[in-house]
Amino acid sequence: MSNDDMEPRTVAECQQRTDWPKWKQAIQVELDSLAKRSVFGPVAPTPPNVKPVGHKWVFVRKRDENNEIVRYKARLVAQGFSQRPGIDYEETYSPVMDVITFRYLISLVVSEKLNMQLMDVVTAYLYGDLDTEIYMKVPEGLKLPESSSSRPRNTFSIKLRRSLYGLKQSGRMWYNRLSEYLIGLGYVNNDLCPCVFIKKSTSGYAIIAVYVDDMNLIGTSKELIETAEILKKEFEMKDLGKTRYCLGLQIEHRKDGILVHQSNYTQKVLRRFSHHDVKSSPTPMIVRTLDINKDPFRPKGDDEEILSPECSYLGAIGALLYLAQCTRPDISFAVNCLARHSIAPTRRHWNGIKDIFRYLKDPHKGRSQSGYVFTIGNTAISWRSRKQTLVATSTNHSELIALYEATRECVWLQAFIGHIRSTCELSHDPDEPIVIYEDNTAVIDQAKHGYIKGDATKHISPKLFFTHQQQEHQKIEVKHIGSESNHADLFTKSLPKYSFQKHVKAIGLRKLSELP
């Protein structure tokens, strides 16, 4: 990569680049914004017994859904790592919208034929009020008092009047500021989804889904116009129009629905690891053997060498985990298997990574694999593939563990979806149980009758029969499904090409070439 293809790390690096005029303008825009928000107090000698925090310039080029540069952005951030707990900050937690919530809201837009637009808060963190006194070293661009020009610059500091990017509590201060404003205007949220604010009116409703400074407005036309105006009155906002890119997801609005994908990110990953021009593969993982000694995904052997640093195994795993979590459930099982060997990867494991890359171009230690997928309108919104933390003593035991984990997710989804639909006064039957399909008849019987202590079950934790309790309360209903039709197999085992492609299609995944 050429130097101009990488983000600069310092002002000096910016000055040496061909695009320096654009970075210079971005720096000035940031300084003007800080002045407009009255973030800084006057420059003054550092008070006794005060340790000012440092600062750093961060530079980034914002891109659109087509990976085109749309804006040069410079941000002055505080070096929060030097803050002291109990002195410079107290609480730091700030909720953010997760991708499962976002996928459900997209499905709601489709099913209820709603509008969806994206708004961005300009310098959001600068609106937060600090809960402690914090001083910062004087950054470049701010002058010292003329009467003190003979004193060293490092003896001066500035008191922060507002929260600043980089401070440990900044995210919390911004969320508190926004939350208090919206709730004061009649918007409702709760602990199930603290970043989703809803307001119902006589003619419709508006939903504000918050991810730090990005706000997705979802709802009926009149209410969205009013909501946008309310936000603009209090904060400096950018109206980005119909949502096309958010949380790293590309969103395409089509006549028959909404397509969510990460094709640009996928291509970027393939280029990063030099797999953009390899031959494609129909599945992300070869069919595995039951012989542990022949399994290519077994742990490192004593006679094998750990992969050299030239192969960025951890970097590849991180990139693939992000894809698997956001838009590619079809690679979840394969990535989960390979992620277990991050401490001691071998050439065998790297070959497994390359198999996933080729696919994207188009039981050890006695533990089993849990996997589940929840769909709305035949499209997956929540899924998981993970190694079980317990050593199952039988197939029945491992199935109970998997059903227990799926039930926990189901209970949260049911409450979360129920809150949104009831608040918006959308059709919703809170007493209608959610169906969970299970392919093991013995486990279905146990989920129906509950925990019975006997030789076959006395070692099994009663908590795993949480499913039985939820079924008794008619929150869920466990039904049988044939193994060949169980889409959760995508998340628990490697599959031959035909079965794999059948399940992938059944949960709503499509190739761009298949769409009209």
Short mmCIF file of C-alpha atoms in Angstrom, two decimals:
data_model
loop_
_atom_site.label_atom_id
_atom_site.label_comp_id
_atom_site.label_asym_id
_atom_site.label_seq_id
_atom_site.Cartn_x
_atom_site.Cartn_y
_atom_site.Cartn_z
CA MET A 1 0.00 0.00 0.00
CA SER A 2 1.22 3.50 -0.79
CA ASN A 3 1.48 6.05 2.00
CA ASP A 4 -1.55 7.95 0.65
CA ASP A 5 -3.66 4.77 1.02
CA MET A 6 -3.08 4.63 4.77
CA GLU A 7 -4.51 7.00 7.36
CA PRO A 8 -1.89 9.44 8.74
CA ARG A 9 -1.05 9.17 12.44
CA THR A 10 0.31 12.66 13.16
CA VAL A 11 -0.02 16.22 11.91
CA ALA A 12 3.54 15.95 10.57
CA GLU A 13 2.53 12.95 8.43
CA CYS A 14 -0.46 14.88 7.10
CA GLN A 15 1.80 17.73 6.02
CA GLN A 16 3.93 15.37 3.92
CA ARG A 17 1.01 13.98 1.92
CA THR A 18 -0.44 15.13 -1.38
CA ASP A 19 -3.86 15.56 0.27
CA TRP A 20 -2.54 17.87 3.02
CA PRO A 21 -4.95 20.75 2.08
CA LYS A 22 -7.91 18.49 2.87
CA TRP A 23 -6.40 17.36 6.20
CA LYS A 24 -5.58 21.00 7.06
CA GLN A 25 -9.18 21.96 6.45
CA ALA A 26 -10.39 19.02 8.58
CA ILE A 27 -8.13 20.12 11.47
CA GLN A 28 -9.51 23.66 11.32
CA VAL A 29 -13.09 22.36 11.25
CA GLU A 30 -12.39 20.38 14.42
CA LEU A 31 -10.85 23.37 16.23
CA ASP A 32 -13.80 25.55 15.20
CA SER A 33 -16.21 22.92 16.50
CA LEU A 34 -14.43 22.73 19.86
CA ALA A 35 -14.60 26.51 20.16
CA LYS A 36 -18.28 26.59 19.19
CA ARG A 37 -19.16 24.04 21.88
CA SER A 38 -17.05 25.91 24.50
CA VAL A 39 -15.18 22.72 25.31
CA PHE A 40 -12.09 24.46 26.62
CA GLY A 41 -11.66 26.91 29.45
CA PRO A 42 -8.88 29.52 29.29
CA VAL A 43 -5.24 28.42 29.10
CA ALA A 44 -3.76 28.83 32.60
CA PRO A 45 -0.92 27.48 34.76
CA THR A 46 -1.64 23.93 35.89
CA PRO A 47 -3.08 23.97 39.46
CA PRO A 48 -1.01 22.26 42.20
CA ASN A 49 -1.52 18.49 42.62
CA VAL A 50 -3.29 18.26 39.24
CA LYS A 51 -2.13 15.78 36.59
CA PRO A 52 -3.45 16.91 33.19
CA VAL A 53 -4.33 14.27 30.62
CA GLY A 54 -2.57 14.19 27.27
CA HIS A 55 -4.09 14.52 23.81
CA LYS A 56 -3.69 13.15 20.29
CA TRP A 57 -4.91 13.94 16.79
CA VAL A 58 -6.75 11.10 15.03
CA PHE A 59 -7.29 11.21 11.27
CA VAL A 60 -9.74 9.16 9.23
CA ARG A 61 -11.35 9.32 5.82
CA LYS A 62 -15.10 8.59 5.97
CA ARG A 63 -16.36 6.35 3.16
CA ASP A 64 -19.79 5.57 1.73
CA GLU A 65 -21.37 2.20 0.94
CA ASN A 66 -19.30 2.05 -2.28
CA ASN A 67 -16.05 2.57 -0.38
CA GLU A 68 -15.62 6.03 -1.89
CA ILE A 69 -14.06 8.78 0.26
CA VAL A 70 -16.75 11.32 1.14
CA ARG A 71 -15.10 13.30 3.94
CA TYR A 72 -11.77 13.95 5.61
CA LYS A 73 -12.14 13.97 9.37
CA ALA A 74 -9.70 15.10 12.08
CA ARG A 75 -10.49 14.50 15.73
CA LEU A 76 -8.69 15.88 18.77
CA VAL A 77 -8.96 13.20 21.45
CA ALA A 78 -7.92 13.07 25.07
CA GLN A 79 -5.56 10.28 26.12
CA GLY A 80 -7.99 8.68 28.52
CA PHE A 81 -5.53 5.94 29.50
CA SER A 82 -3.89 8.45 31.84
CA GLN A 83 -7.12 9.10 33.76
CA ARG A 84 -7.28 7.89 37.36
CA PRO A 85 -10.35 5.99 38.60
CA GLY A 86 -12.17 7.73 41.42
CA ILE A 87 -10.42 11.02 40.65
CA ASP A 88 -10.87 11.73 36.95
CA TYR A 89 -13.93 9.51 36.40
CA GLU A 90 -16.50 7.34 38.17
CA GLU A 91 -18.86 5.38 35.90
CA THR A 92 -17.95 4.71 32.25
CA TYR A 93 -20.56 2.24 30.91
CA SER A 94 -22.57 3.44 27.93
CA PRO A 95 -25.02 1.18 26.06
CA VAL A 96 -24.89 0.84 22.27
CA MET A 97 -27.31 -0.84 19.88
CA ASP A 98 -26.28 -4.40 18.98
CA VAL A 99 -26.50 -5.88 15.52
CA ILE A 100 -29.34 -8.30 16.44
CA THR A 101 -31.53 -5.34 17.43
CA PHE A 102 -30.63 -3.57 14.19
CA ARG A 103 -31.46 -6.62 12.06
CA TYR A 104 -34.86 -6.92 13.73
CA LEU A 105 -35.61 -3.24 13.13
CA ILE A 106 -34.73 -3.69 9.45
CA SER A 107 -37.16 -6.61 9.29
CA LEU A 108 -39.80 -4.36 10.91
CA VAL A 109 -39.27 -1.75 8.19
CA VAL A 110 -39.99 -4.42 5.57
CA SER A 111 -42.96 -6.10 7.26
CA GLU A 112 -44.71 -2.85 8.26
CA LYS A 113 -43.66 -0.86 5.16
CA LEU A 114 -42.01 1.89 7.21
CA ASN A 115 -39.58 4.65 6.31
CA MET A 116 -35.97 4.50 7.45
CA GLN A 117 -33.45 7.33 7.43
CA LEU A 118 -30.05 7.97 8.97
CA MET A 119 -28.97 11.07 10.86
CA ASP A 120 -25.55 11.85 12.28
CA VAL A 121 -24.84 14.05 15.30
CA VAL A 122 -21.93 16.40 14.63
CA THR A 123 -19.34 16.08 17.44
CA ALA A 124 -21.81 14.22 19.65
CA TYR A 125 -19.52 13.74 22.64
CA LEU A 126 -19.01 17.48 22.99
CA TYR A 127 -22.62 17.85 24.18
CA GLY A 128 -22.00 15.86 27.36
CA ASP A 129 -21.41 17.59 30.70
CA LEU A 130 -18.49 16.24 32.73
CA ASP A 131 -19.10 14.83 36.20
CA THR A 132 -15.52 15.51 37.41
CA GLU A 133 -12.89 18.24 37.01
CA ILE A 134 -10.42 17.35 34.26
CA TYR A 135 -7.47 19.34 32.96
CA MET A 136 -5.73 18.63 29.65
CA LYS A 137 -2.34 19.60 28.26
CA VAL A 138 -2.50 22.51 25.82
CA PRO A 139 -2.93 21.12 22.27
CA GLU A 140 -1.37 22.48 19.10
CA GLY A 141 -3.34 25.42 17.71
CA LEU A 142 -4.06 27.04 21.08
CA LYS A 143 -1.81 29.93 22.14
CA LEU A 144 -0.41 30.56 25.61
CA PRO A 145 -1.21 33.84 27.40
CA GLU A 146 1.13 36.59 26.16
CA SER A 147 2.05 37.55 29.74
CA SER A 148 3.34 34.00 30.35
CA SER A 149 5.21 33.40 27.09
CA SER A 150 8.50 32.97 28.95
CA ARG A 151 7.25 29.97 30.91
CA PRO A 152 7.51 26.40 29.52
CA ARG A 153 4.43 25.23 27.62
CA ASN A 154 4.19 22.04 29.70
CA THR A 155 3.44 24.08 32.85
CA PHE A 156 0.10 25.17 31.36
CA SER A 157 -3.16 23.28 30.91
CA ILE A 158 -6.82 23.90 30.10
CA LYS A 159 -9.86 22.87 32.09
CA LEU A 160 -12.39 20.85 30.07
CA ARG A 161 -15.91 22.27 30.26
CA ARG A 162 -17.43 19.48 28.17
CA SER A 163 -16.71 15.81 27.60
CA LEU A 164 -14.13 15.17 24.88
CA TYR A 165 -13.51 12.16 22.66
CA GLY A 166 -11.06 9.81 24.33
CA LEU A 167 -12.14 10.41 27.93
CA LYS A 168 -13.33 7.24 29.61
CA GLN A 169 -16.69 8.72 30.60
CA SER A 170 -17.44 10.61 27.36
CA GLY A 171 -19.70 7.95 25.87
CA ARG A 172 -21.72 7.76 29.07
CA MET A 173 -22.05 11.54 29.33
CA TRP A 174 -23.32 11.77 25.74
CA TYR A 175 -25.82 8.92 26.20
CA ASN A 176 -27.14 10.49 29.42
CA ARG A 177 -27.53 13.85 27.68
CA LEU A 178 -29.40 12.36 24.73
CA SER A 179 -31.52 10.03 26.86
CA GLU A 180 -32.67 12.81 29.20
CA TYR A 181 -33.64 14.97 26.24
CA LEU A 182 -35.65 12.29 24.41
CA ILE A 183 -37.41 10.95 27.52
CA GLY A 184 -38.31 14.53 28.46
CA LEU A 185 -40.09 14.78 25.08
CA GLY A 186 -42.14 11.66 25.69
CA TYR A 187 -39.99 8.98 24.06
CA VAL A 188 -39.90 5.61 25.81
CA ASN A 189 -37.08 3.09 26.24
CA ASN A 190 -36.35 0.28 28.69
CA ASP A 191 -33.52 -1.95 29.89
CA LEU A 192 -34.18 -4.56 27.19
CA CYS A 193 -33.10 -2.10 24.50
CA PRO A 194 -31.82 1.10 26.13
CA CYS A 195 -30.66 2.51 22.78
CA VAL A 196 -34.10 2.25 21.16
CA PHE A 197 -36.41 5.20 21.87
CA ILE A 198 -40.07 5.01 20.79
CA LYS A 199 -42.83 7.62 20.66
CA LYS A 200 -46.40 6.79 19.70
CA SER A 201 -48.82 9.40 18.39
CA THR A 202 -52.43 9.22 17.23
CA SER A 203 -51.37 8.89 13.60
CA GLY A 204 -48.26 6.71 13.84
CA TYR A 205 -44.99 6.23 15.65
CA ALA A 206 -41.28 6.95 15.47
CA ILE A 207 -38.36 4.77 16.59
CA ILE A 208 -34.89 6.22 17.18
CA ALA A 209 -32.21 3.53 17.17
CA VAL A 210 -28.99 5.01 18.56
CA TYR A 211 -25.46 3.78 17.87
CA VAL A 212 -23.21 6.39 19.50
CA ASP A 213 -23.68 9.39 17.15
CA ASP A 214 -25.55 7.57 14.38
CA MET A 215 -29.34 7.67 14.65
CA ASN A 216 -31.61 5.51 12.54
CA LEU A 217 -35.10 6.97 12.42
CA ILE A 218 -37.73 4.34 11.68
CA GLY A 219 -41.48 4.84 11.48
CA THR A 220 -44.32 6.53 9.66
CA SER A 221 -43.68 9.54 7.41
CA LYS A 222 -45.21 12.35 9.46
CA GLU A 223 -43.62 11.18 12.71
CA LEU A 224 -40.15 10.90 11.17
CA ILE A 225 -40.31 14.47 9.88
CA GLU A 226 -41.28 15.70 13.34
CA THR A 227 -38.58 13.61 15.02
CA ALA A 228 -35.89 14.95 12.69
CA GLU A 229 -36.94 18.53 13.48
CA ILE A 230 -36.89 17.82 17.23
CA LEU A 231 -33.34 16.47 17.02
CA LYS A 232 -32.14 19.39 14.89
CA LYS A 233 -33.45 21.89 17.45
CA GLU A 234 -31.21 20.49 20.17
CA PHE A 235 -28.19 19.11 18.30
CA GLU A 236 -26.27 19.92 15.15
CA MET A 237 -27.33 17.12 12.82
CA LYS A 238 -26.54 15.84 9.34
CA ASP A 239 -29.45 14.29 7.49
CA LEU A 240 -27.95 11.44 5.44
CA GLY A 241 -31.23 10.45 3.81
CA LYS A 242 -32.38 6.86 3.46
CA THR A 243 -30.18 4.51 5.51
CA ARG A 244 -27.69 2.85 3.19
CA TYR A 245 -24.72 2.20 5.45
CA CYS A 246 -24.68 1.74 9.22
CA LEU A 247 -22.82 -0.41 11.79
CA GLY A 248 -20.59 -1.56 8.92
CA LEU A 249 -23.58 -2.98 7.02
CA GLN A 250 -24.52 -2.06 3.47
CA ILE A 251 -28.28 -1.66 3.14
CA GLU A 252 -29.96 -1.78 -0.26
CA HIS A 253 -33.65 -0.85 -0.51
CA ARG A 254 -35.38 -2.97 -3.15
CA LYS A 255 -38.95 -3.33 -4.35
CA ASP A 256 -39.33 -6.71 -2.65
CA GLY A 257 -37.49 -5.91 0.59
CA ILE A 258 -34.12 -4.83 1.96
CA LEU A 259 -30.83 -6.51 1.18
CA VAL A 260 -28.23 -6.36 3.98
CA HIS A 261 -24.66 -7.31 3.08
CA GLN A 262 -20.97 -6.48 3.54
CA SER A 263 -19.60 -7.05 0.05
CA ASN A 264 -17.18 -4.10 0.22
CA TYR A 265 -15.81 -5.22 3.57
CA THR A 266 -15.51 -8.80 2.30
CA GLN A 267 -13.53 -7.68 -0.74
CA LYS A 268 -11.31 -5.55 1.48
CA VAL A 269 -10.58 -8.59 3.70
CA LEU A 270 -9.83 -10.78 0.68
CA ARG A 271 -7.41 -8.18 -0.70
CA ARG A 272 -5.75 -7.76 2.69
CA PHE A 273 -4.97 -11.48 2.83
CA SER A 274 -4.22 -11.81 -0.90
CA HIS A 275 -7.23 -14.01 -1.68
CA HIS A 276 -9.16 -11.66 -3.98
CA ASP A 277 -8.34 -13.62 -7.14
CA VAL A 278 -8.39 -17.24 -5.90
CA LYS A 279 -10.69 -19.95 -7.14
CA SER A 280 -14.03 -20.00 -5.31
CA SER A 281 -15.31 -22.88 -3.14
CA PRO A 282 -18.94 -24.07 -2.69
CA THR A 283 -18.64 -24.51 1.12
CA PRO A 284 -16.54 -22.80 3.82
CA MET A 285 -15.24 -26.04 5.33
CA ILE A 286 -14.35 -29.49 4.12
CA VAL A 287 -16.43 -32.34 5.52
CA ARG A 288 -14.66 -33.48 8.69
CA THR A 289 -13.79 -37.02 9.74
CA LEU A 290 -14.69 -38.62 13.08
CA ASP A 291 -11.11 -39.85 13.38
CA ILE A 292 -9.45 -37.20 15.57
CA ASN A 293 -5.99 -38.14 14.35
CA LYS A 294 -7.03 -37.35 10.77
CA ASP A 295 -9.15 -34.28 11.49
CA PRO A 296 -7.45 -31.22 9.93
CA PHE A 297 -8.99 -29.05 12.67
CA ARG A 298 -7.50 -30.94 15.59
CA PRO A 299 -5.30 -29.02 18.07
CA LYS A 300 -1.59 -28.57 17.41
CA GLY A 301 0.40 -31.76 17.75
CA ASP A 302 3.72 -32.04 19.59
CA ASP A 303 5.58 -32.51 16.32
CA GLU A 304 3.99 -29.48 14.60
CA GLU A 305 5.26 -25.92 14.44
CA ILE A 306 3.21 -22.87 15.32
CA LEU A 307 2.34 -20.68 12.35
CA SER A 308 4.88 -17.93 11.63
CA PRO A 309 3.96 -14.27 12.31
CA GLU A 310 3.92 -13.61 8.55
CA CYS A 311 0.50 -15.29 8.47
CA SER A 312 -1.75 -12.95 10.46
CA TYR A 313 -3.94 -15.69 11.90
CA LEU A 314 -5.47 -13.53 14.62
CA GLY A 315 -6.15 -10.73 12.15
CA ALA A 316 -7.93 -13.15 9.81
CA ILE A 317 -9.99 -14.65 12.64
CA GLY A 318 -11.03 -11.20 13.84
CA ALA A 319 -12.12 -10.12 10.37
CA LEU A 320 -14.08 -13.35 9.81
CA LEU A 321 -15.74 -13.24 13.25
CA TYR A 322 -17.04 -9.77 12.42
CA LEU A 323 -18.53 -11.04 9.16
CA ALA A 324 -20.02 -14.12 10.84
CA GLN A 325 -21.66 -11.99 13.52
CA CYS A 326 -23.12 -9.36 11.21
CA THR A 327 -24.25 -10.82 7.88
CA ARG A 328 -22.68 -14.24 7.23
CA PRO A 329 -24.18 -16.94 9.47
CA ASP A 330 -23.10 -19.47 6.85
CA ILE A 331 -19.46 -19.21 8.00
CA SER A 332 -20.18 -19.16 11.75
CA PHE A 333 -19.38 -22.80 12.45
CA ALA A 334 -16.19 -22.84 10.41
CA VAL A 335 -14.89 -19.62 11.99
CA ASN A 336 -15.76 -20.82 15.49
CA CYS A 337 -13.81 -24.06 14.94
CA LEU A 338 -10.72 -22.20 13.76
CA ALA A 339 -10.92 -19.47 16.42
CA ARG A 340 -10.27 -22.10 19.12
CA HIS A 341 -6.72 -22.52 17.84
CA SER A 342 -5.74 -18.84 17.95
CA ILE A 343 -3.11 -19.46 20.64
CA ALA A 344 -1.29 -22.19 18.71
CA PRO A 345 -2.34 -22.18 15.03
CA THR A 346 -0.61 -24.49 12.55
CA ARG A 347 -0.41 -24.66 8.79
CA ARG A 348 -3.48 -26.95 8.86
CA HIS A 349 -5.53 -24.27 10.56
CA TRP A 350 -4.33 -21.59 8.15
CA ASN A 351 -5.48 -23.82 5.29
CA GLY A 352 -8.91 -23.82 6.96
CA ILE A 353 -8.85 -20.01 6.94
CA LYS A 354 -8.02 -20.08 3.25
CA ASP A 355 -10.99 -22.40 2.63
CA ILE A 356 -13.29 -19.78 4.14
CA PHE A 357 -11.70 -17.08 2.01
CA ARG A 358 -12.27 -19.21 -1.08
CA TYR A 359 -15.90 -19.67 -0.07
CA LEU A 360 -16.34 -15.94 0.50
CA LYS A 361 -15.06 -15.40 -3.06
CA ASP A 362 -18.21 -16.60 -4.29
CA PRO A 363 -15.52 -32.71 18.64
CA HIS A 364 -12.24 -32.27 20.56
CA LYS A 365 -11.79 -32.39 24.34
CA GLY A 366 -15.12 -34.19 24.63
CA ARG A 367 -17.17 -31.03 24.16
CA SER A 368 -20.01 -30.64 21.67
CA GLN A 369 -21.11 -27.72 19.52
CA SER A 370 -24.20 -25.61 20.26
CA GLY A 371 -25.93 -23.81 17.44
CA TYR A 372 -29.21 -22.00 16.92
CA VAL A 373 -30.83 -19.61 14.47
CA PHE A 374 -33.99 -17.49 14.85
CA THR A 375 -35.83 -16.24 11.79
CA ILE A 376 -38.56 -13.69 11.08
CA GLY A 377 -40.20 -13.86 7.70
CA ASN A 378 -37.80 -16.68 6.68
CA THR A 379 -34.80 -14.40 7.30
CA ALA A 380 -32.26 -14.93 10.08
CA ILE A 381 -32.01 -12.14 12.67
CA SER A 382 -30.13 -13.96 15.46
CA TRP A 383 -27.73 -16.90 15.33
CA ARG A 384 -24.87 -18.47 17.24
CA SER A 385 -22.28 -21.22 16.92
CA ARG A 386 -20.12 -21.99 19.94
CA LYS A 387 -18.25 -24.77 21.67
CA GLN A 388 -20.06 -25.96 24.77
CA THR A 389 -18.33 -25.12 28.06
CA LEU A 390 -19.37 -28.42 29.68
CA VAL A 391 -18.27 -31.94 28.81
CA ALA A 392 -21.52 -33.60 27.74
CA THR A 393 -21.90 -37.19 28.90
CA SER A 394 -24.21 -38.15 26.07
CA THR A 395 -25.84 -36.84 22.92
CA ASN A 396 -28.95 -36.23 24.99
CA HIS A 397 -26.96 -34.10 27.45
CA SER A 398 -25.37 -32.00 24.69
CA GLU A 399 -28.78 -31.46 23.05
CA LEU A 400 -30.20 -30.23 26.37
CA ILE A 401 -27.34 -27.74 26.68
CA ALA A 402 -27.96 -26.43 23.15
CA LEU A 403 -31.72 -26.17 23.72
CA TYR A 404 -31.10 -24.30 26.98
CA GLU A 405 -28.90 -21.72 25.23
CA ALA A 406 -31.45 -21.29 22.43
CA THR A 407 -34.25 -20.82 24.99
CA ARG A 408 -32.35 -18.05 26.78
CA GLU A 409 -31.95 -16.15 23.49
CA CYS A 410 -35.59 -16.81 22.66
CA VAL A 411 -36.82 -15.33 25.95
CA TRP A 412 -34.84 -12.12 25.33
CA LEU A 413 -36.02 -11.84 21.71
CA GLN A 414 -39.62 -12.38 22.78
CA ALA A 415 -39.45 -9.64 25.41
CA PHE A 416 -37.53 -7.23 23.17
CA ILE A 417 -39.82 -7.66 20.16
CA GLY A 418 -42.90 -7.54 22.39
CA HIS A 419 -41.75 -4.22 23.87
CA ILE A 420 -41.26 -2.61 20.45
CA ARG A 421 -44.50 -3.89 18.92
CA SER A 422 -46.67 -3.10 21.95
CA THR A 423 -45.18 0.41 22.35
CA CYS A 424 -45.82 1.11 18.66
CA GLU A 425 -49.29 -0.47 19.02
CA LEU A 426 -48.55 -2.98 16.27
CA SER A 427 -50.39 -6.30 16.10
CA HIS A 428 -48.83 -8.58 18.67
CA ASP A 429 -50.12 -11.51 20.72
CA PRO A 430 -48.00 -11.63 23.90
CA ASP A 431 -49.50 -15.00 24.82
CA GLU A 432 -48.54 -16.70 21.54
CA PRO A 433 -45.55 -18.99 22.19
CA ILE A 434 -42.47 -18.89 19.96
CA VAL A 435 -41.77 -22.20 18.27
CA ILE A 436 -38.34 -23.77 18.71
CA TYR A 437 -37.62 -26.73 16.43
CA GLU A 438 -35.56 -29.61 17.83
CA ASP A 439 -34.58 -32.81 16.02
CA ASN A 440 -34.04 -35.03 19.11
CA THR A 441 -37.32 -36.63 20.24
CA ALA A 442 -35.96 -37.63 23.67
CA VAL A 443 -34.99 -34.04 24.42
CA ILE A 444 -38.41 -32.80 23.29
CA ASP A 445 -40.00 -35.24 25.74
CA GLN A 446 -37.72 -34.05 28.55
CA ALA A 447 -38.51 -30.42 27.75
CA LYS A 448 -42.18 -31.31 28.07
CA HIS A 449 -42.05 -33.28 31.34
CA GLY A 450 -39.17 -31.50 33.07
CA TYR A 451 -36.38 -32.67 35.35
CA ILE A 452 -36.85 -36.20 36.73
CA LYS A 453 -33.98 -37.45 38.83
CA GLY A 454 -32.82 -40.86 37.68
CA ASP A 455 -29.71 -42.71 36.61
CA ALA A 456 -29.83 -41.07 33.18
CA THR A 457 -30.32 -37.48 34.40
CA LYS A 458 -29.05 -37.22 38.01
CA HIS A 459 -25.77 -35.67 36.84
CA ILE A 460 -27.46 -33.04 34.64
CA SER A 461 -27.87 -29.56 36.10
CA PRO A 462 -31.55 -28.74 36.73
CA LYS A 463 -30.96 -25.29 35.17
CA LEU A 464 -30.88 -26.96 31.77
CA PHE A 465 -34.59 -27.64 32.22
CA PHE A 466 -35.26 -23.91 32.01
CA THR A 467 -36.80 -24.82 28.66
CA HIS A 468 -39.42 -26.92 30.45
CA GLN A 469 -40.35 -24.00 32.69
CA GLN A 470 -40.75 -21.63 29.72
CA GLN A 471 -42.85 -24.22 27.90
CA GLU A 472 -45.07 -24.67 30.96
CA HIS A 473 -45.62 -20.91 31.03
CA GLN A 474 -46.46 -21.10 27.30
CA LYS A 475 -43.66 -18.71 26.37
CA ILE A 476 -42.21 -21.22 23.93
CA GLU A 477 -43.24 -24.43 22.24
CA VAL A 478 -40.68 -27.09 21.33
CA LYS A 479 -41.63 -29.04 18.21
CA HIS A 480 -39.94 -31.87 16.36
CA ILE A 481 -38.25 -31.37 13.02
CA GLY A 482 -36.43 -33.91 10.90
CA SER A 483 -32.64 -33.69 10.95
CA GLU A 484 -32.54 -33.09 7.21
CA SER A 485 -34.71 -29.97 7.69
CA ASN A 486 -32.98 -28.58 10.77
CA HIS A 487 -31.34 -25.32 9.68
CA ALA A 488 -29.34 -25.16 12.92
CA ASP A 489 -27.09 -27.86 11.44
CA LEU A 490 -25.32 -24.97 9.70
CA PHE A 491 -23.98 -23.96 13.10
CA THR A 492 -23.06 -27.34 14.57
CA LYS A 493 -21.24 -29.35 11.91
CA SER A 494 -19.54 -29.27 8.53
CA LEU A 495 -21.98 -30.25 5.80
CA PRO A 496 -21.79 -31.61 2.25
CA LYS A 497 -22.45 -29.13 -0.52
CA TYR A 498 -26.14 -29.95 -1.15
CA SER A 499 -27.22 -29.81 2.53
CA PHE A 500 -25.16 -26.70 3.17
CA GLN A 501 -26.63 -24.74 0.27
CA LYS A 502 -30.18 -25.85 1.15
CA HIS A 503 -29.91 -24.54 4.72
CA VAL A 504 -28.18 -21.32 3.62
CA LYS A 505 -31.06 -20.51 1.30
CA ALA A 506 -33.66 -21.44 3.92
CA ILE A 507 -32.46 -18.78 6.39
CA GLY A 508 -32.62 -15.98 3.83
CA LEU A 509 -29.07 -15.76 2.47
CA ARG A 510 -28.87 -14.94 -1.24
CA LYS A 511 -26.18 -14.24 -3.81
CA LEU A 512 -26.40 -10.90 -5.54
CA SER A 513 -26.53 -12.75 -8.85
CA GLU A 514 -29.74 -14.50 -7.74
CA LEU A 515 -31.65 -11.28 -7.12
CA PRO A 516 -33.83 -9.65 -9.78
#
